[in-house]
Amino acid sequence: MNNIFKIRKSERWLALAALLLFMALNALLFIKYGKGFLHGAKGGFWLIFQNHFHVSGFDVWSLIFMSNHKIYFEITRHPLFALILTPFYWLNQWLMPATGVNFAMIFMALLLVAAAFYSFIFLHRVFREVLEMSAFDSLMLTLFFYGCASVMTAVIVPDHFCWSIFLLTMMLYIVGMQLKQHRSLETWKLALLAFFTGGVTLSNIAKTWLSGWFVNGRKFWRVKSLLTIVLLPCAIFAASCLWQIKTIEEPQKILDQHIGEVTAAKHPERKKANEIHSKWMAKVRHKPITDTPFLNWIDTSTPKGESIVENLFGESIQMHTTHTLGDMCVDRPMIVKYDYWFNYAIEAFIVLLFVVGIFFGVQSGEKFYWMCLSWFGLDMFLHLVLGFGLNEVYIMGPHWLFFIPISLAYMLRRLSAKPQQLTRVVIGLLTLYLWGYNGALLVNYMIH
């Protein structure tokens, strides 16, 4: 396979349009938060960022880290996230005193635009080259994915989700082409994919392993392969986590505890406000089965039925007009219902098309589809069976929502001419609706 990052001549206009689109979307974040977040303060970055950024439960930890080198995300779930951001912290520490500008938001926006841009290119290639869809269908299905609420939001917020989209769509394209050509994938390439997918979000490494099994078959289970693709990345992650905990997190906790004690003594009203908020959070948050790392995200209290309707297939795809982009850690209830019946009708219709698409995809018997189905099954097992992040499952949509348009592609491929044309019109109208509905709510949120 040639350089996959090279934009081909036939893709140039599409690539330019995608680049301008993602730049415009990221500009919205600067309209809302730029004035406060670009200020090159000497300290107090927690107050600057965390106390003001509340977008649908996505985190702002990357901006804090690039500002003061403090880690507030779970290292064990994102073992390489801080290491990837460290060069930008160093650069920011050099630029901030000289310019009076905090470049963390600018750096993250550049990274997000680049990740969103290439994920768009890779997903479009999946439809165009792997599935051999028409140019119109490929563009329509790609836009359907980015029109989903959680995806549209993920490409602008300073969290890790857009990076996950980039890595997962790249892997879909690479593995998809290998499967189409009936070729295996070199062990070192799978090891690199495992290293980066797992380094950004640990659970995604399982998707790399599943991909390795589908593309390499029995060869994946050889000792050398398992050592390189499974054991080596896990060993690096473990070493990275231990190093970050000992050198950054533990000293930081001691310092934060001291600062907290001093602040509480000077401002008792803040301590009281924090205690009230903590009690409120204890009521609305899920009840983990244990406080042990990893297991503390397993949710046994969130109602699954309502969460599937309002969050998994609801907020992930269509924003709610009430508590739009609200943060559950601030004021958003765990379950928010739509104000209008048509939102439920559209949700049901998309799910129905999705189920029909799964039927046609399974019938095709193609390894690529079964691989995608295994990815989707993994996410559903984590969220619906184990309850992992179920209380905020709508922000996890970027990890699996591309499976919906992929399933729709298999449906379009199998339908005869007239039903296919009708289905194409329906999917096109749904795509326009998602961009219009979610886009309007996103723009309104960011400019007010």
XYZ file of C-alpha atoms in Angstrom:
448
model
C 0.000 0.000 0.000
C 1.326 3.437 -0.975
C 1.591 6.410 1.372
C -1.930 6.550 2.790
C -1.500 10.146 3.966
C -0.912 11.462 0.469
C -3.950 13.279 -0.893
C -4.629 12.007 -4.389
C -5.479 14.272 -7.296
C -9.046 12.937 -7.381
C -9.470 13.788 -3.677
C -8.164 17.361 -3.692
C -11.469 19.237 -3.898
C -13.060 16.898 -1.368
C -10.049 17.266 0.928
C -10.151 21.062 0.682
C -13.853 21.119 1.512
C -13.310 18.798 4.495
C -10.416 20.930 5.749
C -12.466 24.134 5.564
C -15.405 22.407 7.258
C -13.380 21.235 10.249
C -11.588 24.575 10.531
C -14.972 26.319 10.640
C -16.278 23.925 13.286
C -13.187 24.457 15.443
C -13.547 28.208 15.060
C -16.825 27.904 16.994
C -14.909 26.832 20.095
C -12.715 29.942 19.840
C -15.811 32.133 19.570
C -17.120 30.776 22.868
C -13.932 30.160 24.859
C -11.075 31.940 23.084
C -11.152 35.150 25.111
C -10.643 33.330 28.413
C -8.593 30.331 27.306
C -5.954 32.181 25.266
C -4.889 34.302 28.220
C -1.317 33.430 29.240
C -1.889 33.304 32.972
C 0.888 32.464 35.422
C -1.273 29.912 37.186
C -4.801 28.947 38.116
C -5.364 26.924 34.968
C -7.871 24.655 36.709
C -10.099 27.653 37.382
C -9.592 29.015 33.859
C -10.436 25.794 32.044
C -12.362 23.342 34.219
C -14.631 25.918 35.823
C -15.768 27.262 32.457
C -15.608 24.430 29.911
C -18.717 22.257 30.122
C -19.550 20.656 26.773
C -21.570 17.437 26.937
C -19.212 15.807 29.443
C -16.109 15.978 27.244
C -12.946 16.802 29.170
C -10.611 19.769 28.959
C -7.658 17.971 30.574
C -5.453 18.327 27.480
C -5.506 22.136 27.723
C -4.649 22.035 31.422
C -1.788 19.606 30.769
C -0.334 21.722 27.958
C -0.540 24.726 30.282
C 0.968 23.452 33.540
C 1.911 19.760 33.004
C -0.721 18.533 35.468
C -2.578 15.261 34.791
C -6.264 15.026 35.703
C -7.327 12.236 33.317
C -7.010 8.532 34.143
C -3.509 7.515 33.072
C -4.410 3.825 33.016
C -7.128 4.447 30.399
C -4.994 6.802 28.284
C -1.406 5.663 28.851
C 0.217 7.706 26.054
C -2.051 10.766 26.013
C 0.222 12.880 28.214
C 3.381 11.783 26.407
C 1.917 12.823 23.038
C 0.998 16.232 24.458
C 4.322 16.824 26.265
C 6.208 18.432 23.298
C 3.348 20.934 22.997
C 3.631 21.694 26.716
C 7.345 22.403 26.267
C 6.643 24.669 23.293
C 3.873 26.432 25.181
C 6.172 27.083 28.143
C 8.567 28.825 25.770
C 5.911 30.849 23.932
C 3.595 31.825 26.809
C 5.982 34.139 28.735
C 7.206 35.754 25.522
C 3.776 36.429 24.009
C 1.342 36.536 26.912
C -0.783 33.999 25.009
C -1.562 30.453 26.113
C -1.191 28.382 22.935
C -2.727 25.181 24.407
C -6.100 25.780 22.745
C -4.416 26.640 19.435
C -2.208 23.538 19.504
C -5.157 21.289 20.304
C -7.261 22.843 17.538
C -4.505 22.159 15.001
C -4.260 18.544 16.173
C -8.036 18.119 16.041
C -8.362 19.593 12.545
C -5.580 17.305 11.292
C -7.136 14.230 12.933
C -10.657 15.052 11.719
C -9.388 15.815 8.208
C -7.588 12.496 7.757
C -10.361 10.502 9.427
C -12.743 12.005 6.851
C -10.384 10.967 4.040
C -9.933 7.438 5.417
C -13.644 6.832 6.009
C -14.477 8.138 2.538
C -11.870 5.730 1.108
C -13.454 2.871 3.045
C -16.716 3.498 1.210
C -15.128 4.330 -2.149
C -12.334 1.729 -2.324
C -13.041 -1.027 0.171
C -16.812 -1.226 -0.372
C -16.709 0.175 -3.933
C -19.611 2.572 -3.449
C -20.345 5.349 -5.933
C -18.797 8.791 -5.399
C -22.174 10.202 -4.310
C -22.942 7.371 -1.878
C -19.430 7.495 -0.401
C -19.701 11.212 0.309
C -23.264 10.909 1.642
C -22.406 8.089 4.061
C -19.249 9.848 5.242
C -21.210 13.030 5.931
C -23.866 10.970 7.743
C -21.241 9.890 10.276
C -19.903 13.415 10.867
C -23.445 14.757 11.139
C -24.061 12.638 14.262
C -24.166 14.807 17.374
C -21.357 13.206 19.357
C -19.050 13.058 16.319
C -19.711 16.674 15.297
C -18.874 17.692 18.849
C -15.871 15.383 19.218
C -14.015 16.997 16.309
C -13.856 20.340 18.147
C -13.603 19.580 21.882
C -10.094 19.231 23.398
C -10.506 15.559 24.307
C -9.081 12.308 22.928
C -12.146 11.168 20.959
C -11.229 12.804 17.655
C -7.860 11.041 17.815
C -9.705 7.761 18.312
C -11.820 8.461 15.228
C -8.657 9.114 13.221
C -6.906 5.937 14.377
C -9.958 3.696 14.011
C -10.878 4.945 10.526
C -7.248 4.595 9.450
C -7.260 1.005 10.702
C -10.564 0.328 8.926
C -9.032 1.507 5.666
C -5.717 -0.325 6.044
C -7.218 -3.636 7.147
C -10.131 -3.300 4.746
C -7.814 -2.994 1.750
C -5.743 -5.957 2.920
C -8.873 -8.094 3.314
C -10.124 -7.029 -0.106
C -6.829 -8.061 -1.696
C -6.721 -11.290 0.387
C -3.413 -10.280 1.907
C -2.208 -10.470 5.499
C -0.865 -7.435 7.355
C 2.713 -7.309 8.621
C 3.095 -7.930 12.346
C 5.016 -4.698 12.907
C 2.197 -2.649 11.375
C -0.370 -4.291 13.652
C 1.965 -3.660 16.585
C 2.130 0.049 15.706
C -1.643 0.216 15.380
C -2.025 -1.518 18.748
C 0.498 0.872 20.297
C -1.255 4.047 19.158
C -4.904 2.941 19.415
C -4.353 1.538 22.901
C -2.125 4.440 23.905
C -4.834 6.999 23.196
C -7.746 4.892 24.538
C -6.856 1.558 26.070
C -10.101 -0.231 25.138
C -9.445 0.429 21.441
C -6.456 -1.908 21.477
C -8.922 -4.812 21.529
C -10.209 -3.629 18.140
C -6.672 -3.828 16.779
C -6.383 -7.384 18.064
C -9.700 -8.303 16.477
C -8.517 -6.751 13.211
C -5.277 -8.719 13.409
C -7.215 -11.934 13.859
C -9.481 -11.234 10.868
C -6.706 -10.132 8.515
C -4.006 -12.611 9.528
C -6.111 -15.576 10.599
C -4.190 -18.294 12.416
C -0.909 -16.405 12.010
C -2.170 -13.883 14.549
C -2.060 -16.569 17.263
C 1.576 -17.473 16.725
C 3.829 -16.791 19.692
C 5.930 -14.173 17.889
C 2.809 -12.342 16.746
C 1.197 -12.350 20.195
C 4.423 -11.155 21.828
C 4.728 -8.265 19.356
C 1.115 -7.191 19.012
C -0.262 -7.993 22.468
C 2.453 -8.316 25.100
C 4.889 -5.615 23.929
C 2.381 -2.717 23.757
C 0.847 -3.750 27.091
C 4.293 -3.837 28.714
C 5.083 -0.373 27.342
C 1.748 0.949 28.591
C 2.344 -0.492 32.062
C 5.826 1.054 32.246
C 4.500 4.376 30.930
C 1.684 4.438 33.492
C 3.997 3.660 36.399
C 6.462 6.337 35.309
C 3.748 8.989 34.926
C 2.152 8.089 38.263
C 5.461 8.269 40.145
C 6.951 11.348 38.470
C 3.877 13.479 37.705
C 0.648 12.317 39.347
C 1.745 11.526 42.919
C 3.782 14.735 43.452
C 0.910 16.679 41.889
C -1.626 15.160 44.313
C 0.485 16.190 47.294
C 0.782 19.741 45.977
C -2.933 19.965 45.112
C -3.871 18.716 48.573
C -1.739 21.440 50.151
C -3.204 24.128 47.876
C -6.708 22.847 48.661
C -6.106 23.114 52.412
C -4.744 26.658 52.104
C -7.638 27.721 49.838
C -10.223 26.182 52.188
C -8.758 28.102 55.125
C -8.820 31.393 53.206
C -12.162 30.851 51.468
C -14.464 28.641 53.598
C -17.391 29.472 51.287
C -15.609 27.628 48.455
C -15.140 24.564 50.633
C -18.850 24.578 51.504
C -19.831 24.988 47.831
C -17.552 22.094 46.862
C -19.065 19.867 49.549
C -22.592 20.642 48.309
C -21.565 19.881 44.724
C -19.893 16.619 45.793
C -23.085 15.481 47.525
C -25.123 16.330 44.410
C -22.665 14.418 42.226
C -22.910 11.389 44.507
C -26.671 11.320 43.868
C -26.677 11.735 40.089
C -23.578 9.718 39.208
C -23.527 5.982 38.616
C -22.718 3.581 41.442
C -19.542 1.617 40.574
C -19.151 -1.933 41.798
C -15.748 -1.009 43.267
C -13.280 1.882 43.431
C -10.564 -0.242 41.816
C -9.088 1.314 38.612
C -10.865 0.107 35.448
C -13.615 -1.559 37.497
C -14.768 1.791 38.899
C -16.326 2.552 35.509
C -18.575 -0.511 35.598
C -22.061 0.844 36.203
C -24.753 -1.155 37.968
C -27.230 1.680 38.624
C -27.939 3.491 35.344
C -31.260 2.332 33.793
C -30.278 0.569 30.569
C -33.585 0.936 28.716
C -33.819 4.706 29.062
C -30.102 5.114 28.424
C -30.350 3.166 25.146
C -33.230 5.332 23.911
C -32.144 8.762 25.160
C -28.365 8.413 25.150
C -26.928 5.502 23.143
C -29.099 5.945 20.033
C -30.427 9.321 21.170
C -27.927 11.975 22.232
C -25.144 10.216 20.320
C -26.990 10.966 17.062
C -29.398 13.837 17.830
C -28.785 16.529 20.425
C -31.536 17.288 22.908
C -33.057 20.760 22.753
C -33.254 20.724 26.556
C -29.872 20.726 28.340
C -28.204 21.005 24.923
C -24.579 19.847 25.232
C -25.055 19.865 28.996
C -22.479 18.316 31.302
C -23.727 15.726 33.774
C -21.011 16.832 36.205
C -22.566 20.301 36.303
C -26.309 20.428 35.724
C -27.404 17.845 33.135
C -29.581 14.988 34.421
C -28.433 11.487 33.537
C -31.540 10.991 31.402
C -32.868 13.845 29.250
C -35.970 13.326 27.128
C -36.671 14.902 23.755
C -39.233 17.681 23.600
C -40.687 16.605 20.258
C -42.083 13.331 18.982
C -40.276 13.593 15.644
C -36.900 13.097 17.379
C -38.042 9.662 18.545
C -39.486 8.916 15.104
C -36.175 9.748 13.432
C -34.234 7.752 16.015
C -36.479 4.720 15.469
C -36.167 5.060 11.701
C -32.354 5.233 11.836
C -32.245 2.191 14.136
C -34.582 0.314 11.783
C -32.359 1.100 8.777
C -29.348 0.091 10.880
C -30.882 -3.290 11.770
C -31.775 -3.958 8.122
C -28.217 -2.968 7.182
C -26.821 -5.439 9.716
C -28.982 -8.156 8.165
C -27.597 -7.455 4.683
C -24.055 -7.096 6.023
C -24.184 -10.463 7.773
C -25.697 -12.040 4.672
C -22.781 -10.762 2.577
C -20.422 -13.009 4.556
C -17.555 -10.546 3.999
C -14.759 -10.638 6.551
C -14.585 -6.856 6.600
C -18.190 -6.567 7.761
C -17.782 -9.271 10.389
C -14.717 -7.437 11.676
C -16.742 -4.208 11.951
C -19.525 -6.151 13.660
C -17.021 -7.516 16.194
C -15.912 -3.953 16.966
C -19.519 -2.894 17.489
C -20.165 -5.964 19.629
C -17.160 -5.101 21.797
C -18.438 -1.572 22.436
C -21.949 -2.786 23.209
C -20.555 -5.410 25.595
C -18.560 -2.726 27.413
C -21.431 -0.243 27.636
C -24.588 -2.337 27.909
C -23.370 -5.524 29.608
C -20.601 -4.204 31.858
C -22.122 -0.726 32.056
C -18.798 0.944 31.267
C -19.481 4.691 31.046
C -23.195 3.996 30.557
C -24.222 7.178 32.377
C -22.389 9.215 29.706
C -22.534 6.710 26.875
C -23.489 9.430 24.371
C -19.940 10.842 24.355
C -18.625 7.369 23.423
C -20.439 7.481 20.063
C -17.308 8.376 18.040
C -15.921 4.906 18.840
C -18.723 3.022 17.054
C -21.111 5.257 15.094
C -19.255 4.706 11.802
C -20.700 1.182 11.900
C -24.147 2.616 11.094
C -23.222 4.123 7.684
C -21.076 1.046 6.936
C -24.170 -1.116 7.518
C -26.242 1.246 5.366
C -23.648 0.825 2.606
C -24.128 -2.955 2.652
C -27.877 -2.441 2.437
C -27.539 -0.096 -0.559
C -25.282 -2.612 -2.310
C -27.814 -5.428 -2.014
C -31.020 -3.590 -2.949
C -32.409 -3.613 -6.472
C -32.568 -0.389 -8.499
C -35.849 1.215 -7.347
C -35.622 0.351 -3.605
C -31.975 1.397 -3.708
C -32.825 4.807 -5.166
C -35.570 5.347 -2.584
C -33.249 4.323 0.269
C -30.548 6.616 -1.079
C -32.955 9.557 -1.008
C -34.000 8.692 2.558
C -30.397 8.447 3.797
C -29.565 11.691 2.010
C -32.470 13.479 3.705
C -31.438 12.056 7.094
C -27.877 13.299 6.493
C -29.118 16.799 5.652
C -31.368 16.711 8.725
C -28.513 15.717 11.063
C -26.273 18.489 9.777
C -29.072 21.052 9.913
C -30.506 20.038 13.297
C -27.268 19.293 15.185
C -25.376 22.055 13.409
C -27.942 24.679 14.391
C -27.912 23.597 18.038
C -24.104 23.456 18.117
C -23.702 26.921 16.548
C -26.352 28.392 18.864
C -24.573 26.915 21.901
C -21.159 28.198 20.862
C -22.129 31.754 19.944
C -24.207 32.417 23.085
